[in-house]
Amino acid sequence: MAIILGIESSCDETSASICIDGEIRSNIIASQAVHAKYGGVVPELASRAHQQNIIPTVEQAIRDAKVHKNEIDAVAFTRGPGLLGALLVGTSFAKSFALARGIPLVDVNHMQAHILAHFIEDPKPSFPFLCLTVSGGHTQIVLVKDYFEMELLGETLDDAAGEAFDKTAKILNLPYPGGPLVDKYAQEGNPQAFALPEPQIQDLNFSFSGLKTAILYLVQRQERENPNFLQEHLQDVCASVQDRIVSILLNKVKKAAKQTGVKSIAIAGGVSANSGLRRSLVDMGARYGWQVYIPKFEYCTDNAAMIAIAGYHKYLRQDFVGQDVSPLARMHL
C-alpha cells in the first residue's frame, strides 16, 4: 500500500492531499482572500500566506485521511510552473518533511497534474487522448500518449483563456476573481447580442489579446452613446464574451481531433470549470462522436489531489528527486 502526501502551492491556493493506492482520501484547499482588493494575485502576499497556511493544511489533510504522518511513503510537490516564491514554500516544506521521515521526494509538473486529474475518479480516459488545458496562465492542446508522455500540439501566443476572462471582468468593473462572475452573468444573457472577432491563428495555437482589445473598444463605444450601457447590458456582454472564448477554444479542439484522429477529448485547468465550456464540449462531443471527459469542479482549479495522483504514478515508477531539487517558475510538459 502506497500513501502519498501531495502539496500544491504554485499560485494563491495552499493545498494538501492524501492518496492511498491511487484513491484520494483527502483534498484540503486554503484559498487566499487577501488578493481581492488588489484585483489580482500579489506574489509576495501569496508567499506569506502559503507560509501561514501550509502546516495546518497538511495536518488537516492527514487527519481527514485517517492516517498517521509516519505511514506516509512519499511526498509529491508542485515543482513548477508557477510563482517562484509560492513554489519555494511548498518545495521547502516537502523537502523538509521527506528528509525528516527518510522517505522519497517526487516532483510534479503542475500542468501535467491538471491533465492527470482525470485519473482520480471514473470514468478514466484511455490513451491516447487530447486534453485542452485551460487555466489563468496557460492554454494548451496536448496529445496525451501515456501518464508522462505528452506532446504539446498548440498553445497561446499571448494571453491565456483565463486571462481573457479575468481581464474582461476588469473592463466590466467586476471584482476579482472575475472569471466566475463572467460565467454567472453569461448564463442570463444573449450570446449573440454583440459580435466579437475570432482570431485566425495558424495551426493549433491561440491568441486572446485581440479579443480583449475588441471587448474594450466595444464597451468604450457603447458607453459614449449610453453611459448606463454596462448596467443595462452586462449579462449580454458576458454571454457574448464567453461564447466567443469557448468557440475559439473548441474550434481548435475540433481541428486537433481531425488532424490526429483521436476521439477521446478531455479538458483540464481552472477554466474547465466554466459552465459554457463544459456544456459546449458535451454538445460538440455528441455531434462528432467523441468520448468527452470533464473533471469534477474541485479538481479543475489548483488542488493537491491532482499533485498526489501524479505523484502516485511517479512513485510506482520509482521516479524520485534528491534534496538538491529547486522549483522552476517555467516548466515544460
Tab-separated table of C-alpha atoms in Angstrom:
chain	number	residue	atom	x	y	z
A	1	MET	CA	0.000	0.000	0.000
A	2	ALA	CA	1.431	3.373	-1.101
A	3	ILE	CA	0.429	6.501	0.821
A	4	ILE	CA	1.361	9.738	-0.936
A	5	LEU	CA	1.195	13.244	0.517
A	6	GLY	CA	0.597	15.812	-2.239
A	7	ILE	CA	1.394	19.512	-1.830
A	8	GLU	CA	0.334	22.318	-4.183
A	9	SER	CA	1.483	25.943	-3.780
A	10	SER	CA	2.004	27.280	-7.308
A	11	CYS	CA	-0.162	30.413	-7.043
A	12	ASP	CA	-2.729	31.521	-4.474
A	13	GLU	CA	-4.077	28.226	-3.132
A	14	THR	CA	-2.308	26.228	-0.457
A	15	SER	CA	-3.460	22.641	-0.795
A	16	ALA	CA	-2.597	19.239	0.652
A	17	SER	CA	-3.956	15.814	-0.227
A	18	ILE	CA	-3.504	12.179	0.763
A	19	CYS	CA	-3.604	9.490	-1.924
A	20	ILE	CA	-3.713	5.813	-0.916
A	21	ASP	CA	-3.100	3.335	-3.736
A	22	GLY	CA	-4.492	5.733	-6.327
A	23	GLU	CA	-7.539	6.752	-4.254
A	24	ILE	CA	-7.812	10.317	-2.989
A	25	ARG	CA	-8.712	10.236	0.707
A	26	SER	CA	-8.469	13.985	1.423
A	27	ASN	CA	-8.061	17.213	-0.504
A	28	ILE	CA	-7.769	20.372	1.599
A	29	ILE	CA	-7.551	23.789	-0.062
A	30	ALA	CA	-6.816	27.066	1.732
A	31	SER	CA	-7.695	29.996	-0.525
A	32	GLN	CA	-6.232	33.485	-0.152
A	33	ALA	CA	-8.768	36.314	0.046
A	34	VAL	CA	-6.022	38.928	0.525
A	35	HIS	CA	-5.613	39.438	-3.249
A	36	ALA	CA	-9.189	40.575	-3.923
A	37	LYS	CA	-8.600	44.232	-3.051
A	38	TYR	CA	-5.664	44.399	-5.479
A	39	GLY	CA	-7.573	42.970	-8.432
A	40	GLY	CA	-5.091	40.114	-8.908
A	41	VAL	CA	-2.541	37.881	-7.205
A	42	VAL	CA	0.287	39.732	-5.443
A	43	PRO	CA	3.236	37.276	-5.441
A	44	GLU	CA	4.817	38.407	-2.155
A	45	LEU	CA	1.490	38.255	-0.317
A	46	ALA	CA	0.834	34.832	-1.807
A	47	SER	CA	4.173	33.536	-0.495
A	48	ARG	CA	3.478	34.839	3.013
A	49	ALA	CA	0.004	33.298	3.036
A	50	HIS	CA	1.440	29.932	1.946
A	51	GLN	CA	3.847	30.056	4.893
A	52	GLN	CA	0.930	30.628	7.256
A	53	ASN	CA	-1.331	28.003	5.696
A	54	ILE	CA	0.867	25.072	4.778
A	55	ILE	CA	1.287	23.383	8.185
A	56	PRO	CA	-2.397	23.497	9.220
A	57	THR	CA	-3.446	22.470	5.698
A	58	VAL	CA	-1.175	19.410	5.709
A	59	GLU	CA	-2.274	18.487	9.244
A	60	GLN	CA	-5.934	18.675	8.200
A	61	ALA	CA	-5.326	16.524	5.114
A	62	ILE	CA	-3.613	13.851	7.211
A	63	ARG	CA	-6.414	13.900	9.814
A	64	ASP	CA	-9.181	13.713	7.214
A	65	ALA	CA	-7.493	10.747	5.519
A	66	LYS	CA	-7.295	8.954	8.893
A	67	VAL	CA	-3.611	8.137	8.522
A	68	HIS	CA	-0.566	8.974	10.620
A	69	LYS	CA	2.297	11.056	9.282
A	70	ASN	CA	4.656	8.146	9.966
A	71	GLU	CA	2.686	5.982	7.487
A	72	ILE	CA	3.329	8.314	4.523
A	73	ASP	CA	5.560	6.660	1.910
A	74	ALA	CA	6.450	9.664	-0.281
A	75	VAL	CA	5.879	13.399	-0.663
A	76	ALA	CA	4.820	14.789	-4.040
A	77	PHE	CA	5.017	18.536	-4.598
A	78	THR	CA	4.489	21.072	-7.371
A	79	ARG	CA	7.905	21.974	-8.753
A	80	GLY	CA	6.539	24.327	-11.408
A	81	PRO	CA	5.391	26.226	-13.321
A	82	GLY	CA	4.109	28.978	-11.042
A	83	LEU	CA	5.106	31.917	-8.871
A	84	LEU	CA	8.655	31.232	-7.709
A	85	GLY	CA	8.156	32.490	-4.141
A	86	ALA	CA	4.983	30.461	-3.749
A	87	LEU	CA	6.626	27.343	-5.183
A	88	LEU	CA	9.545	27.777	-2.775
A	89	VAL	CA	7.236	27.411	0.224
A	90	GLY	CA	5.740	24.126	-0.969
A	91	THR	CA	9.077	22.769	-2.196
A	92	SER	CA	10.862	23.618	1.071
A	93	PHE	CA	8.138	22.029	3.185
A	94	ALA	CA	8.100	18.878	1.032
A	95	LYS	CA	11.895	18.544	1.210
A	96	SER	CA	11.888	19.012	4.979
A	97	PHE	CA	9.070	16.506	5.519
A	98	ALA	CA	10.750	13.907	3.289
A	99	LEU	CA	14.159	14.445	4.939
A	100	ALA	CA	12.729	14.169	8.449
A	101	ARG	CA	10.843	10.985	7.611
A	102	GLY	CA	13.518	9.460	5.353
A	103	ILE	CA	11.066	8.955	2.500
A	104	PRO	CA	11.274	9.673	-1.267
A	105	LEU	CA	10.573	13.066	-2.810
A	106	VAL	CA	8.539	13.296	-6.029
A	107	ASP	CA	8.493	16.448	-8.159
A	108	VAL	CA	5.353	17.134	-10.211
A	109	ASN	CA	4.754	19.341	-13.235
A	110	HIS	CA	1.674	21.443	-12.429
A	111	MET	CA	0.308	21.313	-15.989
A	112	GLN	CA	0.772	17.549	-16.246
A	113	ALA	CA	-1.038	17.223	-12.927
A	114	HIS	CA	-4.072	19.128	-14.273
A	115	ILE	CA	-4.279	16.534	-17.047
A	116	LEU	CA	-3.740	13.585	-14.705
A	117	ALA	CA	-6.624	14.802	-12.516
A	118	HIS	CA	-8.739	12.733	-14.920
A	119	PHE	CA	-7.313	9.612	-13.275
A	120	ILE	CA	-8.683	10.460	-9.833
A	121	GLU	CA	-12.171	9.117	-10.497
A	122	ASP	CA	-14.039	7.037	-13.068
A	123	PRO	CA	-14.561	7.226	-15.945
A	124	LYS	CA	-10.874	7.494	-16.774
A	125	PRO	CA	-9.724	8.206	-20.342
A	126	SER	CA	-7.714	5.640	-22.292
A	127	PHE	CA	-4.501	6.585	-24.052
A	128	PRO	CA	-4.119	8.377	-26.347
A	129	PHE	CA	-6.460	11.296	-25.693
A	130	LEU	CA	-6.492	15.016	-26.397
A	131	CYS	CA	-6.630	17.430	-23.489
A	132	LEU	CA	-7.499	21.105	-23.722
A	133	THR	CA	-5.687	22.562	-20.722
A	134	VAL	CA	-7.048	25.995	-19.849
A	135	SER	CA	-6.055	27.985	-16.778
A	136	GLY	CA	-5.190	31.513	-15.730
A	137	GLY	CA	-1.745	31.380	-17.275
A	138	HIS	CA	-1.870	28.548	-19.812
A	139	THR	CA	-3.948	27.494	-22.799
A	140	GLN	CA	-2.700	24.331	-24.484
A	141	ILE	CA	-3.848	21.414	-26.610
A	142	VAL	CA	-1.950	18.317	-25.518
A	143	LEU	CA	-1.811	14.837	-27.041
A	144	VAL	CA	-1.556	12.542	-24.032
A	145	LYS	CA	0.117	9.266	-25.023
A	146	ASP	CA	0.867	7.958	-21.530
A	147	TYR	CA	0.905	9.263	-17.942
A	148	PHE	CA	4.095	11.222	-18.520
A	149	GLU	CA	4.423	11.147	-22.310
A	150	MET	CA	2.656	14.256	-23.575
A	151	GLU	CA	3.038	16.179	-26.831
A	152	LEU	CA	2.184	19.874	-26.982
A	153	LEU	CA	0.205	20.437	-30.200
A	154	GLY	CA	-0.699	24.088	-29.706
A	155	GLU	CA	-0.606	26.869	-27.135
A	156	THR	CA	-1.433	30.523	-26.666
A	157	LEU	CA	0.854	33.078	-28.272
A	158	ASP	CA	-0.088	35.786	-25.742
A	159	ASP	CA	-2.897	35.885	-23.174
A	160	ALA	CA	-4.367	32.626	-21.895
A	161	ALA	CA	-8.110	31.959	-21.857
A	162	GLY	CA	-8.255	32.512	-18.089
A	163	GLU	CA	-6.538	35.879	-18.501
A	164	ALA	CA	-9.074	36.795	-21.190
A	165	PHE	CA	-11.894	36.118	-18.739
A	166	ASP	CA	-10.229	37.995	-15.872
A	167	LYS	CA	-9.222	40.997	-17.997
A	168	THR	CA	-12.727	41.169	-19.434
A	169	ALA	CA	-14.052	41.238	-15.873
A	170	LYS	CA	-11.808	44.234	-15.134
A	171	ILE	CA	-13.125	46.040	-18.211
A	172	LEU	CA	-16.649	45.324	-16.961
A	173	ASN	CA	-15.787	46.607	-13.448
A	174	LEU	CA	-16.350	43.208	-11.847
A	175	PRO	CA	-14.383	42.303	-8.690
A	176	TYR	CA	-11.514	39.795	-8.628
A	177	PRO	CA	-11.608	36.903	-9.363
A	178	GLY	CA	-13.765	37.954	-12.287
A	179	GLY	CA	-13.822	34.827	-14.445
A	180	PRO	CA	-16.516	33.007	-12.420
A	181	LEU	CA	-18.633	36.188	-12.382
A	182	VAL	CA	-18.488	36.461	-16.179
A	183	ASP	CA	-19.733	32.865	-16.274
A	184	LYS	CA	-22.511	33.638	-13.793
A	185	TYR	CA	-23.831	36.655	-15.692
A	186	ALA	CA	-23.399	34.919	-19.054
A	187	GLN	CA	-25.999	32.338	-18.080
A	188	GLU	CA	-28.618	35.099	-18.017
A	189	GLY	CA	-27.582	36.834	-21.255
A	190	ASN	CA	-27.851	36.513	-25.033
A	191	PRO	CA	-24.596	35.138	-26.522
A	192	GLN	CA	-25.473	36.615	-29.913
A	193	ALA	CA	-26.085	40.140	-28.611
A	194	PHE	CA	-22.660	41.526	-29.605
A	195	ALA	CA	-20.421	40.334	-32.435
A	196	LEU	CA	-16.810	39.743	-31.379
A	197	PRO	CA	-13.934	38.624	-33.634
A	198	GLU	CA	-12.402	35.152	-33.736
A	199	PRO	CA	-8.621	35.364	-34.299
A	200	GLN	CA	-7.345	33.442	-37.315
A	201	ILE	CA	-4.183	31.957	-35.807
A	202	GLN	CA	-2.160	29.349	-37.660
A	203	ASP	CA	-2.056	25.670	-36.748
A	204	LEU	CA	-3.396	24.794	-33.291
A	205	ASN	CA	-2.175	27.906	-31.490
A	206	PHE	CA	-4.332	30.512	-29.748
A	207	SER	CA	-4.393	34.276	-29.265
A	208	PHE	CA	-6.684	36.226	-26.946
A	209	SER	CA	-5.049	39.663	-26.852
A	210	GLY	CA	-7.009	40.910	-29.890
A	211	LEU	CA	-10.289	39.731	-28.402
A	212	LYS	CA	-9.534	41.575	-25.161
A	213	THR	CA	-8.937	44.784	-27.150
A	214	ALA	CA	-12.151	44.280	-29.124
A	215	ILE	CA	-14.103	43.953	-25.865
A	216	LEU	CA	-12.536	47.155	-24.511
A	217	TYR	CA	-13.406	49.084	-27.695
A	218	LEU	CA	-16.953	47.688	-27.677
A	219	VAL	CA	-17.570	48.893	-24.124
A	220	GLN	CA	-15.981	52.301	-24.739
A	221	ARG	CA	-18.012	52.844	-27.920
A	222	GLN	CA	-21.287	51.819	-26.317
A	223	GLU	CA	-20.693	53.902	-23.182
A	224	ARG	CA	-20.137	57.028	-25.275
A	225	GLU	CA	-23.654	56.577	-26.624
A	226	ASN	CA	-25.168	55.320	-23.362
A	227	PRO	CA	-23.370	55.915	-20.018
A	228	ASN	CA	-25.554	53.202	-18.431
A	229	PHE	CA	-24.617	50.612	-21.042
A	230	LEU	CA	-22.937	48.159	-18.672
A	231	GLN	CA	-25.677	48.312	-16.068
A	232	GLU	CA	-28.276	47.633	-18.748
A	233	HIS	CA	-26.408	45.052	-20.837
A	234	LEU	CA	-23.930	43.342	-18.503
A	235	GLN	CA	-25.443	39.864	-18.944
A	236	ASP	CA	-25.463	40.126	-22.744
A	237	VAL	CA	-21.849	41.337	-22.854
A	238	CYS	CA	-20.715	38.492	-20.594
A	239	ALA	CA	-22.652	35.951	-22.658
A	240	SER	CA	-21.163	37.273	-25.915
A	241	VAL	CA	-17.626	37.221	-24.492
A	242	GLN	CA	-17.971	33.738	-23.072
A	243	ASP	CA	-19.479	32.397	-26.276
A	244	ARG	CA	-16.568	33.746	-28.322
A	245	ILE	CA	-13.863	32.433	-25.953
A	246	VAL	CA	-15.491	28.999	-25.924
A	247	SER	CA	-15.795	28.944	-29.723
A	248	ILE	CA	-12.107	29.891	-30.095
A	249	LEU	CA	-11.118	27.030	-27.792
A	250	LEU	CA	-13.375	24.342	-29.207
A	251	ASN	CA	-12.783	25.158	-32.869
A	252	LYS	CA	-9.103	24.412	-32.253
A	253	VAL	CA	-10.011	21.204	-30.418
A	254	LYS	CA	-12.150	20.137	-33.373
A	255	LYS	CA	-9.206	20.825	-35.679
A	256	ALA	CA	-6.842	18.832	-33.440
A	257	ALA	CA	-9.246	15.876	-33.314
A	258	LYS	CA	-9.473	15.877	-37.111
A	259	GLN	CA	-5.693	16.071	-37.555
A	260	THR	CA	-4.858	13.331	-35.042
A	261	GLY	CA	-7.867	11.079	-35.470
A	262	VAL	CA	-8.219	10.951	-31.684
A	263	LYS	CA	-11.817	10.904	-30.470
A	264	SER	CA	-11.244	10.947	-26.697
A	265	ILE	CA	-11.326	14.593	-25.618
A	266	ALA	CA	-10.705	15.981	-22.126
A	267	ILE	CA	-10.499	19.432	-20.575
A	268	ALA	CA	-8.475	20.458	-17.532
A	269	GLY	CA	-7.419	23.542	-15.579
A	270	GLY	CA	-9.332	26.306	-13.849
A	271	VAL	CA	-11.292	27.438	-16.911
A	272	SER	CA	-12.610	23.885	-17.353
A	273	ALA	CA	-14.995	24.812	-14.513
A	274	ASN	CA	-16.697	27.293	-16.871
A	275	SER	CA	-20.279	26.180	-17.470
A	276	GLY	CA	-20.347	27.386	-21.076
A	277	LEU	CA	-17.207	25.440	-21.972
A	278	ARG	CA	-18.414	22.273	-20.247
A	279	ARG	CA	-21.821	22.438	-21.914
A	280	SER	CA	-20.448	23.227	-25.369
A	281	LEU	CA	-17.878	20.427	-25.191
A	282	VAL	CA	-20.601	17.906	-24.354
A	283	ASP	CA	-22.707	19.170	-27.285
A	284	MET	CA	-19.749	19.045	-29.669
A	285	GLY	CA	-18.827	15.574	-28.445
A	286	ALA	CA	-22.321	14.303	-29.214
A	287	ARG	CA	-22.146	15.893	-32.677
A	288	TYR	CA	-18.785	14.375	-33.646
A	289	GLY	CA	-18.911	11.084	-31.770
A	290	TRP	CA	-16.255	11.962	-29.207
A	291	GLN	CA	-15.809	10.458	-25.771
A	292	VAL	CA	-15.741	13.516	-23.527
A	293	TYR	CA	-14.058	13.723	-20.120
A	294	ILE	CA	-14.761	16.652	-17.786
A	295	PRO	CA	-13.290	16.756	-14.254
A	296	LYS	CA	-15.285	17.494	-11.127
A	297	PHE	CA	-15.272	21.173	-10.164
A	298	GLU	CA	-12.991	20.549	-7.165
A	299	TYR	CA	-10.329	19.071	-9.475
A	300	CYS	CA	-10.459	21.889	-12.055
A	301	THR	CA	-8.852	24.681	-10.052
A	302	ASP	CA	-5.445	24.306	-8.371
A	303	ASN	CA	-5.581	21.466	-5.851
A	304	ALA	CA	-3.252	18.937	-4.255
A	305	ALA	CA	-5.324	15.893	-5.243
A	306	MET	CA	-4.004	16.213	-8.793
A	307	ILE	CA	-0.452	16.504	-7.407
A	308	ALA	CA	-0.981	13.423	-5.248
A	309	ILE	CA	-2.350	11.292	-8.106
A	310	ALA	CA	0.515	12.374	-10.383
A	311	GLY	CA	2.943	11.654	-7.552
A	312	TYR	CA	1.401	8.220	-7.050
A	313	HIS	CA	2.032	7.220	-10.680
A	314	LYS	CA	5.590	8.564	-10.460
A	315	TYR	CA	6.079	6.632	-7.215
A	316	LEU	CA	5.086	3.406	-8.961
A	317	ARG	CA	7.886	4.113	-11.465
A	318	GLN	CA	10.347	4.944	-8.669
A	319	ASP	CA	10.819	8.369	-10.273
A	320	PHE	CA	12.252	10.396	-7.398
A	321	VAL	CA	14.328	13.563	-6.958
A	322	GLY	CA	17.016	14.474	-4.436
A	323	GLN	CA	17.226	17.137	-1.754
A	324	ASP	CA	19.060	19.408	-4.202
A	325	VAL	CA	15.871	19.917	-6.251
A	326	SER	CA	14.687	23.513	-6.716
A	327	PRO	CA	11.408	24.966	-8.014
A	328	LEU	CA	11.020	26.257	-11.555
A	329	ALA	CA	8.860	29.262	-12.429
A	330	ARG	CA	8.721	27.937	-16.002
A	331	MET	CA	8.489	24.247	-16.722
A	332	HIS	CA	7.699	22.499	-19.997
A	333	LEU	CA	5.454	19.479	-20.382
